[in-house]
Short mmCIF file of the C-alpha atoms (twelve columns), coordinates in Angstrom:
data_MODEL
# 
_entry.id   MODEL 
# 
loop_
_atom_site.group_PDB 
_atom_site.id 
_atom_site.type_symbol 
_atom_site.label_atom_id 
_atom_site.label_alt_id 
_atom_site.label_comp_id 
_atom_site.label_asym_id 
_atom_site.label_seq_id 
_atom_site.Cartn_x 
_atom_site.Cartn_y 
_atom_site.Cartn_z 
_atom_site.pdbx_PDB_model_num 
ATOM 1   C CA . UNK A 1   20.169 -49.064 20.431  1 
ATOM 2   C CA . UNK A 2   19.809 -52.453 18.951  1 
ATOM 3   C CA . UNK A 3   21.022 -53.469 15.557  1 
ATOM 4   C CA . UNK A 4   17.465 -53.264 14.155  1 
ATOM 5   C CA . UNK A 5   17.113 -49.587 15.232  1 
ATOM 6   C CA . UNK A 6   20.368 -48.726 13.512  1 
ATOM 7   C CA . UNK A 7   19.215 -50.384 10.288  1 
ATOM 8   C CA . UNK A 8   15.852 -48.552 10.295  1 
ATOM 9   C CA . UNK A 9   17.339 -45.160 11.186  1 
ATOM 10  C CA . UNK A 10  20.164 -45.544 8.683   1 
ATOM 11  C CA . UNK A 11  17.908 -46.424 5.742   1 
ATOM 12  C CA . UNK A 12  17.981 -44.029 2.785   1 
ATOM 13  C CA . UNK A 13  16.201 -44.092 -0.548  1 
ATOM 14  C CA . UNK A 14  18.452 -45.390 -3.278  1 
ATOM 15  C CA . UNK A 15  17.956 -45.345 -7.034  1 
ATOM 16  C CA . UNK A 16  16.202 -48.679 -7.110  1 
ATOM 17  C CA . UNK A 17  13.769 -47.766 -4.350  1 
ATOM 18  C CA . UNK A 18  13.037 -44.458 -6.046  1 
ATOM 19  C CA . UNK A 19  12.239 -46.193 -9.357  1 
ATOM 20  C CA . UNK A 20  9.943  -48.649 -7.581  1 
ATOM 21  C CA . UNK A 21  8.133  -45.781 -5.815  1 
ATOM 22  C CA . UNK A 22  7.687  -43.932 -9.134  1 
ATOM 23  C CA . UNK A 23  6.278  -47.068 -10.801 1 
ATOM 24  C CA . UNK A 24  3.832  -47.581 -7.916  1 
ATOM 25  C CA . UNK A 25  2.851  -43.884 -8.079  1 
ATOM 26  C CA . UNK A 26  2.249  -44.178 -11.836 1 
ATOM 27  C CA . UNK A 27  0.109  -47.262 -11.344 1 
ATOM 28  C CA . UNK A 28  -1.958 -45.591 -8.627  1 
ATOM 29  C CA . UNK A 29  -2.264 -42.065 -10.049 1 
ATOM 30  C CA . UNK A 30  -1.254 -42.633 -13.688 1 
ATOM 31  C CA . UNK A 31  -4.598 -41.658 -15.199 1 
ATOM 32  C CA . UNK A 32  -4.924 -38.659 -12.936 1 
ATOM 33  C CA . UNK A 33  -1.420 -37.236 -13.461 1 
ATOM 34  C CA . UNK A 34  -2.445 -34.889 -16.332 1 
ATOM 35  C CA . UNK A 35  -5.354 -33.687 -14.216 1 
ATOM 36  C CA . UNK A 36  -3.113 -33.176 -11.190 1 
ATOM 37  C CA . UNK A 37  -0.530 -31.307 -13.296 1 
ATOM 38  C CA . UNK A 38  -3.278 -29.130 -14.795 1 
ATOM 39  C CA . UNK A 39  -4.653 -28.407 -11.342 1 
ATOM 40  C CA . UNK A 40  -1.192 -27.495 -10.056 1 
ATOM 41  C CA . UNK A 41  -0.670 -25.210 -13.056 1 
ATOM 42  C CA . UNK A 42  -3.971 -23.454 -12.354 1 
ATOM 43  C CA . UNK A 43  -3.020 -23.089 -8.715  1 
ATOM 44  C CA . UNK A 44  0.294  -21.468 -9.616  1 
ATOM 45  C CA . UNK A 45  -1.468 -19.181 -12.117 1 
ATOM 46  C CA . UNK A 46  -4.065 -18.132 -9.517  1 
ATOM 47  C CA . UNK A 47  -1.344 -17.558 -6.936  1 
ATOM 48  C CA . UNK A 48  0.603  -15.307 -9.307  1 
ATOM 49  C CA . UNK A 49  -2.618 -13.511 -10.232 1 
ATOM 50  C CA . UNK A 50  -3.319 -12.920 -6.539  1 
ATOM 51  C CA . UNK A 51  0.192  -11.545 -6.067  1 
ATOM 52  C CA . UNK A 52  -0.285 -9.147  -8.987  1 
ATOM 53  C CA . UNK A 53  -3.640 -7.980  -7.608  1 
ATOM 54  C CA . UNK A 54  -2.115 -7.460  -4.165  1 
ATOM 55  C CA . UNK A 55  0.715  -5.424  -5.698  1 
ATOM 56  C CA . UNK A 56  -1.785 -3.338  -7.674  1 
ATOM 57  C CA . UNK A 57  -3.858 -2.740  -4.541  1 
ATOM 58  C CA . UNK A 58  -0.715 -1.712  -2.678  1 
ATOM 59  C CA . UNK A 59  0.195  0.725   -5.476  1 
ATOM 60  C CA . UNK A 60  -3.345 2.161   -5.532  1 
ATOM 61  C CA . UNK A 61  -3.202 2.762   -1.783  1 
ATOM 62  C CA . UNK A 62  0.191  4.446   -2.137  1 
ATOM 63  C CA . UNK A 63  -1.185 6.641   -4.952  1 
ATOM 64  C CA . UNK A 64  -4.240 7.565   -2.867  1 
ATOM 65  C CA . UNK A 65  -2.021 8.458   0.092   1 
ATOM 66  C CA . UNK A 66  0.155  10.627  -2.128  1 
ATOM 67  C CA . UNK A 67  -2.901 12.373  -3.601  1 
ATOM 68  C CA . UNK A 68  -4.267 12.931  -0.083  1 
ATOM 69  C CA . UNK A 69  -0.986 14.501  1.042   1 
ATOM 70  C CA . UNK A 70  -0.952 16.792  -2.008  1 
ATOM 71  C CA . UNK A 71  -4.567 17.884  -1.360  1 
ATOM 72  C CA . UNK A 72  -3.749 18.441  2.296   1 
ATOM 73  C CA . UNK A 73  -0.768 20.657  1.401   1 
ATOM 74  C CA . UNK A 74  -2.855 22.625  -1.114  1 
ATOM 75  C CA . UNK A 75  -5.592 23.186  1.478   1 
ATOM 76  C CA . UNK A 76  -2.984 24.315  4.000   1 
ATOM 77  C CA . UNK A 77  -1.584 26.807  1.457   1 
ATOM 78  C CA . UNK A 78  -5.097 28.125  0.703   1 
ATOM 79  C CA . UNK A 79  -5.832 28.453  4.403   1 
ATOM 80  C CA . UNK A 80  -2.580 30.333  5.015   1 
ATOM 81  C CA . UNK A 81  -3.224 32.563  2.004   1 
ATOM 82  C CA . UNK A 82  -6.760 33.370  3.200   1 
ATOM 83  C CA . UNK A 83  -5.501 34.006  6.715   1 
ATOM 84  C CA . UNK A 84  -2.755 36.314  5.419   1 
ATOM 85  C CA . UNK A 85  -5.323 38.202  3.306   1 
ATOM 86  C CA . UNK A 86  -7.581 38.663  6.347   1 
ATOM 87  C CA . UNK A 87  -4.645 39.853  8.445   1 
ATOM 88  C CA . UNK A 88  -3.603 42.297  5.731   1 
ATOM 89  C CA . UNK A 89  -7.165 43.679  5.431   1 
ATOM 90  C CA . UNK A 90  -7.375 43.998  9.203   1 
ATOM 91  C CA . UNK A 91  -4.045 45.884  9.293   1 
ATOM 92  C CA . UNK A 92  -5.225 48.188  6.493   1 
ATOM 93  C CA . UNK A 93  -8.451 48.891  8.370   1 
ATOM 94  C CA . UNK A 94  -6.517 49.600  11.549  1 
ATOM 95  C CA . UNK A 95  -4.222 51.966  9.636   1 
ATOM 96  C CA . UNK A 96  -7.262 53.744  8.172   1 
ATOM 97  C CA . UNK A 97  -8.743 54.099  11.671  1 
ATOM 98  C CA . UNK A 98  -5.449 55.476  12.992  1 
ATOM 99  C CA . UNK A 99  -5.277 58.048  10.207  1 
ATOM 100 C CA . UNK A 100 -8.901 59.028  10.783  1 
ATOM 101 C CA . UNK A 101 -8.259 59.416  14.505  1 
ATOM 102 C CA . UNK A 102 -5.151 61.511  13.860  1 
ATOM 103 C CA . UNK A 103 -7.119 63.707  11.470  1 
ATOM 104 C CA . UNK A 104 -9.875 64.204  14.060  1 
ATOM 105 C CA . UNK A 105 -7.339 65.021  16.737  1 
ATOM 106 C CA . UNK A 106 -5.829 67.714  14.488  1 
ATOM 107 C CA . UNK A 107 -9.298 69.189  13.983  1 
ATOM 108 C CA . UNK A 108 -9.859 69.486  17.698  1 
# 
């Protein structure tokens, strides 16, 4: 490396350079700074609004999933209850048939 490369790579912004850059920035964008700040404020507001909406959508999906699981469990309970009722009726009918057959056998 030459001495010039070391000077360029070793350069940092000091207080004076920073003040000069701020003055140049004010001269170039001075009239637009309030507009830029307003625009940045709106952007931050919209970003936060989007985050809130995303969180609400996430919560709604979680609530819908929970409601679906509850309905699914209730349907499963109804199905099992209906199935148990049918099995019980079938067993009662079979018992009635057995008794009737036993009674007929005694008659013979």
